[in-house]
XYZ file of C-alpha atoms in Angstrom:
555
model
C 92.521 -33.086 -50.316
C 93.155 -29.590 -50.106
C 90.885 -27.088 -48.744
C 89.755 -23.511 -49.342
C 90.431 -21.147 -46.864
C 86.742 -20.068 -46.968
C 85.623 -23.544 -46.097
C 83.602 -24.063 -42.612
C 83.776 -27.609 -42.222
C 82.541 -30.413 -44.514
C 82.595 -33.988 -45.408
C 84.032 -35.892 -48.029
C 82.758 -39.381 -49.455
C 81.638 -40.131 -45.977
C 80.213 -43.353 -45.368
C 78.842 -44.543 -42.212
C 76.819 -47.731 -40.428
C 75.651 -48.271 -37.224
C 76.837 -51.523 -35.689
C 74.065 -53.755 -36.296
C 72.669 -52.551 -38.887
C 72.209 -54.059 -42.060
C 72.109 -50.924 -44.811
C 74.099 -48.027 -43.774
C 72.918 -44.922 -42.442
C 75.353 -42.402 -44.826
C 76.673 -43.446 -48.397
C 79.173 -41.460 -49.785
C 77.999 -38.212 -48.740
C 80.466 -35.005 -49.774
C 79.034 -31.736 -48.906
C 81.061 -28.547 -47.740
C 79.888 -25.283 -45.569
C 81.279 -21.955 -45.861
C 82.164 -19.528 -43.286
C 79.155 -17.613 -42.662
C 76.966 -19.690 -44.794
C 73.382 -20.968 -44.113
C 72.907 -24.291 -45.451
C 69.516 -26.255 -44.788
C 69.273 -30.175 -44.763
C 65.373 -31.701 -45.546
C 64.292 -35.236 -46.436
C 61.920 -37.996 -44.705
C 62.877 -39.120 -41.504
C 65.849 -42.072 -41.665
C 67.470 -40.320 -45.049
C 70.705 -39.882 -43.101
C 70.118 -36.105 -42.223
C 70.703 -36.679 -37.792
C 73.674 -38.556 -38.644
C 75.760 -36.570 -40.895
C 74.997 -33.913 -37.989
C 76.546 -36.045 -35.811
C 79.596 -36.960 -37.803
C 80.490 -33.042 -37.604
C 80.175 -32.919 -34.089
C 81.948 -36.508 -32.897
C 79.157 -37.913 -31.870
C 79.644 -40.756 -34.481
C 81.746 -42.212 -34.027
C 82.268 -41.214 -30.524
C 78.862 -42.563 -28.974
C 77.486 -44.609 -31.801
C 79.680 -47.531 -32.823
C 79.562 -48.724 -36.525
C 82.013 -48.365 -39.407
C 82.879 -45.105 -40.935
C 84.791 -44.187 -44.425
C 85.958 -40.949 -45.871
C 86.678 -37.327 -44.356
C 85.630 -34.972 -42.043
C 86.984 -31.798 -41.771
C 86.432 -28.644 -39.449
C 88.433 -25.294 -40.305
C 90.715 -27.016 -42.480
C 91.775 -29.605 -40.462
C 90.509 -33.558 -40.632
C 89.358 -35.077 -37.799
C 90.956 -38.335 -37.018
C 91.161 -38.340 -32.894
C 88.951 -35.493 -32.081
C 86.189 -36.205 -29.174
C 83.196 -34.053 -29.046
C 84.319 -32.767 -25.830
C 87.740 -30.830 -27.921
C 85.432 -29.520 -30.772
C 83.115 -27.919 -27.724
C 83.779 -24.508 -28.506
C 83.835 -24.719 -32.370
C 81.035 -27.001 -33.106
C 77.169 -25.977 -31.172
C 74.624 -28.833 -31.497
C 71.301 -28.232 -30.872
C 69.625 -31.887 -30.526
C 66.376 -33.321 -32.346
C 66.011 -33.956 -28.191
C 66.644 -31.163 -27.210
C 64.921 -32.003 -23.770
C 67.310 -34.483 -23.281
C 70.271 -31.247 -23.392
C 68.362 -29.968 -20.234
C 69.751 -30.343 -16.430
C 69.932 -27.654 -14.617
C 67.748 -26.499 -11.446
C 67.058 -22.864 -13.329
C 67.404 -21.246 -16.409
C 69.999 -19.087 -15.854
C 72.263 -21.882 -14.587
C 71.482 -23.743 -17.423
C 72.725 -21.070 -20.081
C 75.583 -20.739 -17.742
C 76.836 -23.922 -16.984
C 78.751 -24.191 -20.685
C 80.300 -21.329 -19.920
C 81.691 -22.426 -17.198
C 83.270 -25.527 -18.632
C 84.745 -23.778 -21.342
C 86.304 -20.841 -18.705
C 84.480 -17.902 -19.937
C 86.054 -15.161 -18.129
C 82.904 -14.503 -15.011
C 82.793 -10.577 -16.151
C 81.622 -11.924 -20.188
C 79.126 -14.110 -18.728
C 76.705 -12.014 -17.445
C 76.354 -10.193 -20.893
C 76.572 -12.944 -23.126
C 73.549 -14.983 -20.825
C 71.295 -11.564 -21.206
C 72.351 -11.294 -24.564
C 71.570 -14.980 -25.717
C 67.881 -15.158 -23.483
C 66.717 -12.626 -25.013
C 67.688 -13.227 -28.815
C 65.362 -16.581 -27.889
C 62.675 -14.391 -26.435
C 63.550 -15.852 -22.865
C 64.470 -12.266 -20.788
C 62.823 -12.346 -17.589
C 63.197 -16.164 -16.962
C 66.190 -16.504 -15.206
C 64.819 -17.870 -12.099
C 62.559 -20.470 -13.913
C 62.552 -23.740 -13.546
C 63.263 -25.499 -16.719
C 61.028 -28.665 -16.108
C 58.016 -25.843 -15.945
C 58.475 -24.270 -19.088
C 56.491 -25.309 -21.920
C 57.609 -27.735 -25.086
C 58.445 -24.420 -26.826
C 59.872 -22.409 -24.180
C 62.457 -25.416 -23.487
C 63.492 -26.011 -26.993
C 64.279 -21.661 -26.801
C 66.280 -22.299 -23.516
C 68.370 -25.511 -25.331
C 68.820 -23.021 -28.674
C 70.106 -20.158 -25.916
C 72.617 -22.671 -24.010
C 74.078 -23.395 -27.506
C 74.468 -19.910 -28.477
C 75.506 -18.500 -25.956
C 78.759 -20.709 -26.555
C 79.580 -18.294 -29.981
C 80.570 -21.559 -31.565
C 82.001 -20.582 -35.257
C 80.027 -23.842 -36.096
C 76.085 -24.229 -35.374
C 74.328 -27.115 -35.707
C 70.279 -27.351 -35.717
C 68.727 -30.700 -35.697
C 65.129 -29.696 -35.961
C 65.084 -26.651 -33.788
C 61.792 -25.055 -34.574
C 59.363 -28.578 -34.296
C 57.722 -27.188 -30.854
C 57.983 -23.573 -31.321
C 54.486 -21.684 -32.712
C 54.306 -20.065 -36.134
C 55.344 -16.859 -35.120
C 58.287 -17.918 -32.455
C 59.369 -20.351 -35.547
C 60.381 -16.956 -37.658
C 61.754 -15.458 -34.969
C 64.637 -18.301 -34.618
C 65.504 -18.185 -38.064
C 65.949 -14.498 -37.846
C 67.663 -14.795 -34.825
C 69.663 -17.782 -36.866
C 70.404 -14.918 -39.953
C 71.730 -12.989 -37.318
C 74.450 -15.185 -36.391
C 75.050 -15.911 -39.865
C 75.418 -12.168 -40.512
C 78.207 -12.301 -37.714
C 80.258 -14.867 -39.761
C 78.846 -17.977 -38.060
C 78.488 -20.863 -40.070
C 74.766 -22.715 -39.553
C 73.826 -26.383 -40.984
C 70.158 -26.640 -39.931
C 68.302 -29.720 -40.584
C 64.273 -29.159 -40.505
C 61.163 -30.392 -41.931
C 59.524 -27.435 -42.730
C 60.455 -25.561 -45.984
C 60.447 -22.041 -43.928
C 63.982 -23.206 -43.042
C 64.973 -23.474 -46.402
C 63.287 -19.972 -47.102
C 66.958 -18.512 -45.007
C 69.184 -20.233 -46.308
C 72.107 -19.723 -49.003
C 71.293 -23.354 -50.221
C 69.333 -26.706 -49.700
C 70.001 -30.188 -49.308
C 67.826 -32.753 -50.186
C 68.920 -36.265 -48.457
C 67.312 -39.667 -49.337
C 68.059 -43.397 -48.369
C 71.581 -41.633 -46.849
C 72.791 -39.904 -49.840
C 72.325 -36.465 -50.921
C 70.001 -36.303 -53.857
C 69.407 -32.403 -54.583
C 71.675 -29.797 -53.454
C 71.018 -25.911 -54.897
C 69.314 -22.235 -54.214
C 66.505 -22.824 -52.148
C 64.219 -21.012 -54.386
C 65.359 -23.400 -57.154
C 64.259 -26.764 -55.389
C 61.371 -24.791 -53.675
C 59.272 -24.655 -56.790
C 59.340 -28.312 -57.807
C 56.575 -29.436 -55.719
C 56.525 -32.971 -56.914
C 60.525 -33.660 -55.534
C 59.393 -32.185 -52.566
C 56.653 -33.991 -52.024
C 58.635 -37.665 -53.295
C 61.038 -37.102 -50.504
C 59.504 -36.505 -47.203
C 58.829 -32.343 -47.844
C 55.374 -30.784 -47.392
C 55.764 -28.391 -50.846
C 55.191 -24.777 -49.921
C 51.846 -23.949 -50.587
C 52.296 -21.092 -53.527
C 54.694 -23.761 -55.220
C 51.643 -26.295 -55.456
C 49.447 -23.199 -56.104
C 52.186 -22.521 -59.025
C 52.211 -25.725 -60.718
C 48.461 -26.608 -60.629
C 48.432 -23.223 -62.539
C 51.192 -24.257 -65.229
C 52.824 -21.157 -64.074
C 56.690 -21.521 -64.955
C 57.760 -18.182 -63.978
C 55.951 -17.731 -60.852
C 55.667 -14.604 -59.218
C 58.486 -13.474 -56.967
C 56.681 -12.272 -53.627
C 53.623 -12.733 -51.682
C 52.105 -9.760 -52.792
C 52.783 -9.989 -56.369
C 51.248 -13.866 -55.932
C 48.023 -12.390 -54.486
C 48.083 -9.787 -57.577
C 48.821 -12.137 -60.643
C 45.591 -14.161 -58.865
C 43.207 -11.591 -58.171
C 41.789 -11.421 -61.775
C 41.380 -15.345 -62.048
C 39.576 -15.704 -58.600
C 35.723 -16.135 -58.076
C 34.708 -15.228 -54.918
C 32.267 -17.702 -53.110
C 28.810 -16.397 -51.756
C 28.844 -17.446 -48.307
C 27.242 -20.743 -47.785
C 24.592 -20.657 -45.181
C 24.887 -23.585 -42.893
C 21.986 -25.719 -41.426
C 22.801 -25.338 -37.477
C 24.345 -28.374 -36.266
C 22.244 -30.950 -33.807
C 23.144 -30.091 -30.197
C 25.210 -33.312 -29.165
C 25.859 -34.658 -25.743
C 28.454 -32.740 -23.632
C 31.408 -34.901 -22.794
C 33.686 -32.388 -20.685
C 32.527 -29.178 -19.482
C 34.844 -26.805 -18.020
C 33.127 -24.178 -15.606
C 34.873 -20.913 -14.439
C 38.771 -23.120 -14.288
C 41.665 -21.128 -12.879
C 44.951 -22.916 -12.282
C 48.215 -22.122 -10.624
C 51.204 -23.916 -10.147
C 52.964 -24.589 -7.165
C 55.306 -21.726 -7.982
C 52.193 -19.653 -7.619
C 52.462 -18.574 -11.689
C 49.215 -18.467 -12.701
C 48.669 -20.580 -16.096
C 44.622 -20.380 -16.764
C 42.442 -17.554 -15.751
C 38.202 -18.185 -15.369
C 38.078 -20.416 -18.538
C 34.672 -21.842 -19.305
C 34.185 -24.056 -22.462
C 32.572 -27.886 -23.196
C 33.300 -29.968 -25.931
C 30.527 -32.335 -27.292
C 30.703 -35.639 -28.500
C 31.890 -35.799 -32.123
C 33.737 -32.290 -32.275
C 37.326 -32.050 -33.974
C 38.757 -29.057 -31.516
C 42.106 -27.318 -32.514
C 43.409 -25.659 -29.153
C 46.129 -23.163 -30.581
C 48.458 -20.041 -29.287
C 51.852 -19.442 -28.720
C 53.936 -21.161 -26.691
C 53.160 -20.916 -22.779
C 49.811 -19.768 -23.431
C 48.254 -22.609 -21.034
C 47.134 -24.931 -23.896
C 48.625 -27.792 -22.203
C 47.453 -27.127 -19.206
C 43.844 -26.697 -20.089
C 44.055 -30.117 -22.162
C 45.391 -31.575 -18.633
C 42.558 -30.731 -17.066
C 40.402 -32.331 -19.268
C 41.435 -36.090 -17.983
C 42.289 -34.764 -14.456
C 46.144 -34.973 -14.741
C 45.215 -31.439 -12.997
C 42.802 -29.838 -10.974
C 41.485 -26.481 -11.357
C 42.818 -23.726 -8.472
C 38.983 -22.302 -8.776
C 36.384 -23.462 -11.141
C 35.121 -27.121 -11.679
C 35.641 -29.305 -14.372
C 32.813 -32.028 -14.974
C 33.124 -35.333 -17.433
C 29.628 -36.281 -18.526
C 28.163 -34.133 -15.999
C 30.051 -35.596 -12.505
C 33.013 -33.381 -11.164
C 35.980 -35.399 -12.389
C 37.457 -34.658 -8.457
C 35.060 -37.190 -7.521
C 35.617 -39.876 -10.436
C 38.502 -43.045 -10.072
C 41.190 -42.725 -12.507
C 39.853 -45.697 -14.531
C 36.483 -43.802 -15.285
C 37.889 -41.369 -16.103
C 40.825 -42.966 -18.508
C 37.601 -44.902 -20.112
C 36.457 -41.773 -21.224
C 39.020 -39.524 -22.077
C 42.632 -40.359 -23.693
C 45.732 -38.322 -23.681
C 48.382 -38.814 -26.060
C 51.552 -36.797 -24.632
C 53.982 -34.381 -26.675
C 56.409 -36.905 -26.558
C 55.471 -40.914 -26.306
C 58.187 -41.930 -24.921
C 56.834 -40.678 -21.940
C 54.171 -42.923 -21.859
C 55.400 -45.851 -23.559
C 57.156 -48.606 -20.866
C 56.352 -52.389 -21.681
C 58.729 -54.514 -23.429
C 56.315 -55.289 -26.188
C 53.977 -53.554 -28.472
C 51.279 -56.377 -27.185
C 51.874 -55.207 -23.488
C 52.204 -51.996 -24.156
C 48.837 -51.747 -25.861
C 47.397 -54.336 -23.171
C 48.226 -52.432 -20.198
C 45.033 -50.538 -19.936
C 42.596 -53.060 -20.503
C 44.315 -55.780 -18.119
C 44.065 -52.671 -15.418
C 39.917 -52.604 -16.465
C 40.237 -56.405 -15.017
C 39.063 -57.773 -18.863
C 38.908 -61.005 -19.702
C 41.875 -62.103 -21.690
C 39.760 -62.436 -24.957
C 38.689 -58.994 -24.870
C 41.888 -58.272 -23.984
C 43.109 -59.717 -27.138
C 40.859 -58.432 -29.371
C 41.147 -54.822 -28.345
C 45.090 -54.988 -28.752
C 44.115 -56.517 -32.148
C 41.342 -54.160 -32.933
C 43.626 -51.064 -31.838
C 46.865 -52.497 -33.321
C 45.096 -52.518 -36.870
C 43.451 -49.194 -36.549
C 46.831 -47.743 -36.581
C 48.597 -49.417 -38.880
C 51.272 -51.816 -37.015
C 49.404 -55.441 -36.826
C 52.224 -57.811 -36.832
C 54.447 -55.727 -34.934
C 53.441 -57.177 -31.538
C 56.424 -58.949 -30.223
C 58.558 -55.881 -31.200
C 60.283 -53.765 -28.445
C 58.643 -50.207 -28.708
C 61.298 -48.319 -28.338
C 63.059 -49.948 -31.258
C 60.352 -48.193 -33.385
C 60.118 -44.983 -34.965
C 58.914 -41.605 -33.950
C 55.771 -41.872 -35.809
C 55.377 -45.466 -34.931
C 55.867 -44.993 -31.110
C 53.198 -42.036 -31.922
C 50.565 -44.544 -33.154
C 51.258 -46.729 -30.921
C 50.651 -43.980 -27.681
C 46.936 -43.611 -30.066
C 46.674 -47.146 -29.837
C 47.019 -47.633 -26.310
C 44.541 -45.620 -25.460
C 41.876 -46.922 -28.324
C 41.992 -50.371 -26.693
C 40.184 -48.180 -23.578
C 37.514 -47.181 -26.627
C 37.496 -43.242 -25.276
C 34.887 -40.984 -26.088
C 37.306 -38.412 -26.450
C 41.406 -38.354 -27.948
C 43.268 -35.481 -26.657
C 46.159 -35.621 -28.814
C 49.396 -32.717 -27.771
C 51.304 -31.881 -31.014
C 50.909 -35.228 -32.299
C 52.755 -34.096 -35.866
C 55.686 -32.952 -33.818
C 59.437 -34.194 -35.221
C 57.327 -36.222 -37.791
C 58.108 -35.728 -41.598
C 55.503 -34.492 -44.278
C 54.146 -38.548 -45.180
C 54.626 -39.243 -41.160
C 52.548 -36.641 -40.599
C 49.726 -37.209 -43.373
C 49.687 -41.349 -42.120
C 49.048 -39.523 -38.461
C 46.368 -37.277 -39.585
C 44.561 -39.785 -41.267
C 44.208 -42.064 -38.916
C 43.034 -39.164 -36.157
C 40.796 -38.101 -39.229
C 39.262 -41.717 -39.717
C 39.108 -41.996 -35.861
C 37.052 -38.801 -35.581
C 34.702 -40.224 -38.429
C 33.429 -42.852 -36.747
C 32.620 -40.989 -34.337
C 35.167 -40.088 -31.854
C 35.473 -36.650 -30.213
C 39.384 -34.543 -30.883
C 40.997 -32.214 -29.089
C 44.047 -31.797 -30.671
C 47.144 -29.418 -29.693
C 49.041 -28.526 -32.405
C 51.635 -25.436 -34.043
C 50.633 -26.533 -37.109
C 48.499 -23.888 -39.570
C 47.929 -26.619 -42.155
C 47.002 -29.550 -40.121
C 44.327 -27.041 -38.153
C 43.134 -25.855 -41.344
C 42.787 -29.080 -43.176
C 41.325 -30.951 -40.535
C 39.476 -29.076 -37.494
C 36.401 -27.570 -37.848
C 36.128 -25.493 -34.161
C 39.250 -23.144 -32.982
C 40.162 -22.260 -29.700
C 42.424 -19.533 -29.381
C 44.441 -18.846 -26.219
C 46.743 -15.839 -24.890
C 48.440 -15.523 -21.807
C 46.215 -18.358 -20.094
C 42.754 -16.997 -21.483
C 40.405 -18.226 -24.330
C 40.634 -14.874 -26.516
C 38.378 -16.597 -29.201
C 36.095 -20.094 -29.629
C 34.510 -20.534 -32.554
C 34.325 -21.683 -36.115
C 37.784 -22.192 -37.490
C 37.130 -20.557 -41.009
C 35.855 -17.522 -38.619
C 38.934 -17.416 -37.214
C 41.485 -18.117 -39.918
C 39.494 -14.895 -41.461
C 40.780 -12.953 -38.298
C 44.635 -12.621 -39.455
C 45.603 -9.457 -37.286
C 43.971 -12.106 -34.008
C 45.609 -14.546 -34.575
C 48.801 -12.827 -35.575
C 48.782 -11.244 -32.101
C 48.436 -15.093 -30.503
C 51.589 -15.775 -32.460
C 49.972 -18.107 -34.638
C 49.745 -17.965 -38.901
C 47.437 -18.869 -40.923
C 48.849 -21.105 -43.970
C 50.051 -19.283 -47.387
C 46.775 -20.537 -49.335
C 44.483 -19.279 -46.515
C 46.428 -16.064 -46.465
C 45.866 -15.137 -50.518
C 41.892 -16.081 -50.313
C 41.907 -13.589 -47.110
C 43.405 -10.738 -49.331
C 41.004 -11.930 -52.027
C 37.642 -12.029 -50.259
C 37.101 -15.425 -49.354
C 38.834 -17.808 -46.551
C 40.149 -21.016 -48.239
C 41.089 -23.460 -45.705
C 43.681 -25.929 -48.015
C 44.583 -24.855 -51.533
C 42.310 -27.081 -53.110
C 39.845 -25.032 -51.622
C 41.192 -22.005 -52.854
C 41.980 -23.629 -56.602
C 38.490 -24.446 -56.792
C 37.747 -20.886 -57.259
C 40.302 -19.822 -59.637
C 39.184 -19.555 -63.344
């Protein structure tokens, strides 16, 4: 087939299944990239969107055996022999794991070390590593370790070892899931740049911001490609969006709940066309809540690591039995390490940190684990049995339970999240938001008066991420204290009711959420964004929290 000289790369009626497997992953798929074009890829998670990724790099079928059909072609040329080690300098791939791309002892080395292997003449190295650190927002970490940056920071320093390659070719699978509101614009700019330089991008997200810069989006479903056109075109249907994995932007919903067919252009012209149809709310005056018991206090905490970087400055703060807590701020702000010193997994340089009124210094492990659960940023590191029974098990058979307890926790735990009859399975054969609920329900069989749950939405699509939220939502109903760490505007807004806001390891605001999602310029200065709905009741006197919310004032 012959190709246009303007043609990136592309694929043409590829097929492709993993060995094993009985449906296959890719069905036909033809889709072609022009040079300097920005193309994003959405759907739910399993729609084929990792894999044709990895059929333009090699990866498949280099390191995942299965039977593939049709073309692939980079630059004009189809790939027959290729390994992904000969397209290295053409084709960048930034992983879904992006963790997993990370080796070396600093950051510098790290950006480096392609380089190296691809003979970079030593005098372009030096400029091209400044160059690519701080298009990431990373100048000034050179010397860092990479195992002590934050979920954010190390997804920045895997983006910066790709680009620092100048691939013509970059591929983003999901680069933006760990990175705060604020940091998430910034790598798409940084991503228009490169397209502005003639560098062709195929980024694969599950946020519709992504789809905001590009030339044109791609929906994929059960491994085909279903909708391909201008992103504003698919933008506005809010109902395909929503059928295939895709949290609908919120002036799209706003749009059709409105019949509005035309709808406005711009933000400001949005806020405009509403202001004339909006009843503002009297403020509701609110009964003060009953003072509950305090489950972790936190008096006076500093913390610094061993690098002697300090991470939390004179923090105090409790949270009370029952309390949904959103703990938000840019990345590196010393969220996670507060959360960690909830359970103990550290201990405060100066200050004390107290669980039900005894210094947790003082407390075993198991009282404290009894108490408080922590659900990490990514299960996998928590998840190690061979079955979803002994996985879930582990816990109480360390309490010394009886093995019909035992039992009926798994059972009681295993339900509560959804996956009864998946005992026997191997968790690792599960999927991300499976091995999510599973980490929950490992720590439910311990019946905790507190969940601290670190970006527990993270890599998950839009009806992965509702399934999570409901089930930390019902768990918090009955009764169940949250701390939850999250990047997420509409998961905070929709579901916390008390925001803590930190900045450069300090607690720059603690409060009612609404109170604080009224504070734009605060937040916007904690690199953290309100969501669009919240945003138009802000310019029109009122702070809607969801756009039900704000459609329940609208005439």
């Amino acid at each position: 087939m012959k190709r246009h000289a303007d043609e990136a790369c592309g694929l043409q009626d590829v097929s492709f299944t993993y060995e094993g497997a009985d449906k296959p992953a890719l069905c036909e798929v033809s889709l072609s990239l022009k040079r300097g074009e920005m193309v994003a890829v959405m759907g739910a998670t399993g729609a084929g969107k990792s894999t044709l990724a990895k059929c333009l790099t090699r990866i498949v079928p280099q390191f995942h055996s299965g039977t593939l059909a049709g073309e692939v072609w980079i630059g004009g040329r189809r790939l027959q022999t290729e390994t992904v080690s000969d397209l290295a300098g053409t084709v960048g791939l930034v992983s879904q794991d992006f963790e997993a791309q990370l080796f070396a002892t600093n950051v510098a080395q790290e950006v480096a070390f392609g380089m190296e292997q691809l003979g970079v003449p030593r005098q372009e190295m030096g400029p091209r590593l400044a160059e690519s650190l701080e298009l990431v927002g990373l100048k000034g970490f050179e010397g860092r370790d990479p195992t002590t940056l934050s979920g954010g920071e190390k997804q920045r320093l895997a983006i910066a070892a790709t680009l620092v390659l100048q691939p013509q070719i970059l591929i983003f699978d999901e680069p933006t899931t760990d990175l705060d509101p604020l940091g998430k614009l910034e790598i798409f700019a940084v991503l228009r740049k490169m397209r502005d330089r003639g560098t062709t991008l195929l980024v694969i997200e599950h946020e519709t911001t992504a789809a905001e810069y590009a030339d044109r989006l791609v929906i994929m479903a059960g491994g085909r490609i279903v909708a391909e056109a201008g992103a504003k075109t698919l933008l506005r249907d809010a109902a395909f969006l929503d059928a295939h994995g895709v949290r609908p932007p919120d002036l799209s919903r706003i749009s059709v709940a409105l019949g509005w067919k035309d709808p406005p252009s711009g933000f400001d012209e949005f806020a405009t066309k509403l202001r004339s149809r909006v009843d503002v709310p009297t403020a509701a005056t609110q009964s003060p809540a009953a003072a509950a018991a305090t489950i972790v206090e936190i008096d006076a905490v500093s913390f610094d690591y061993e690098t002697g970087k300090r991470a939390l400055t004179d923090i105090s703060l409790n949270v009370a039995a029952g309390e949904f807590v959103a703990l938000i701020g840019q990345n590196g702000s010393g969220k996670t390490t507060l959360a960690k010193h909830m359970n103990g997994l550290l201990q405060p340089t100066q200050g004390r940190v107290r669980l039900r009124g005894r210094d947790l210094v003082g407390l075993r492990l198991n009282q404290i684990a009894a108490q408080v659960g922590y659900v990490f940023q990514n299960p996998d590191h928590q998840i190690f049995e061979a079955t979803v029974f002994d996985e879930v098990a582990f816990a109480p058979r360390n309490l010394r339970l009886v093995k019909e307890e035992i039992g009926r926790r798994v059972a009681m735990s295993l339900e509560a999240v959804g996956l009864t009859g998946m005992e026997a399975k191997d968790p690792f054969l599960l999927g991300k938001g499976q091995r999510e609920r599973l980490a929950v329900a490992s720590l439910l069989a311990l019946q905790p008066a507190l969940l601290i749950l670190d970006e527990p939405t993270t890599g998950l699509d839009y009806h992965e991420q509702r399934h999570m939220m409901q089930l930390i939502g019902q768990l918090h109903r009955q009764g169940m204290a949250i701390v939850m760490i999250t990047h997420s505007p509409w998961v905070v807004a929709e579901y916390a009711a008390r925001g803590i806001l930190m900045r450069g390891g300090r607690v720059v605001f603690d409060g009612s959420l609404r109170t604080l999602f009224a504070q734009e310029a605060l937040l916007e200065g904690a690199h953290f964004r309100v969501p669009d709905a919240t945003r138009l009741g802000n310019r029109l006197g009122f702070t809607p929290l969801s756009v039900d919310e704000l459609l329940a004032q609208v005439r």
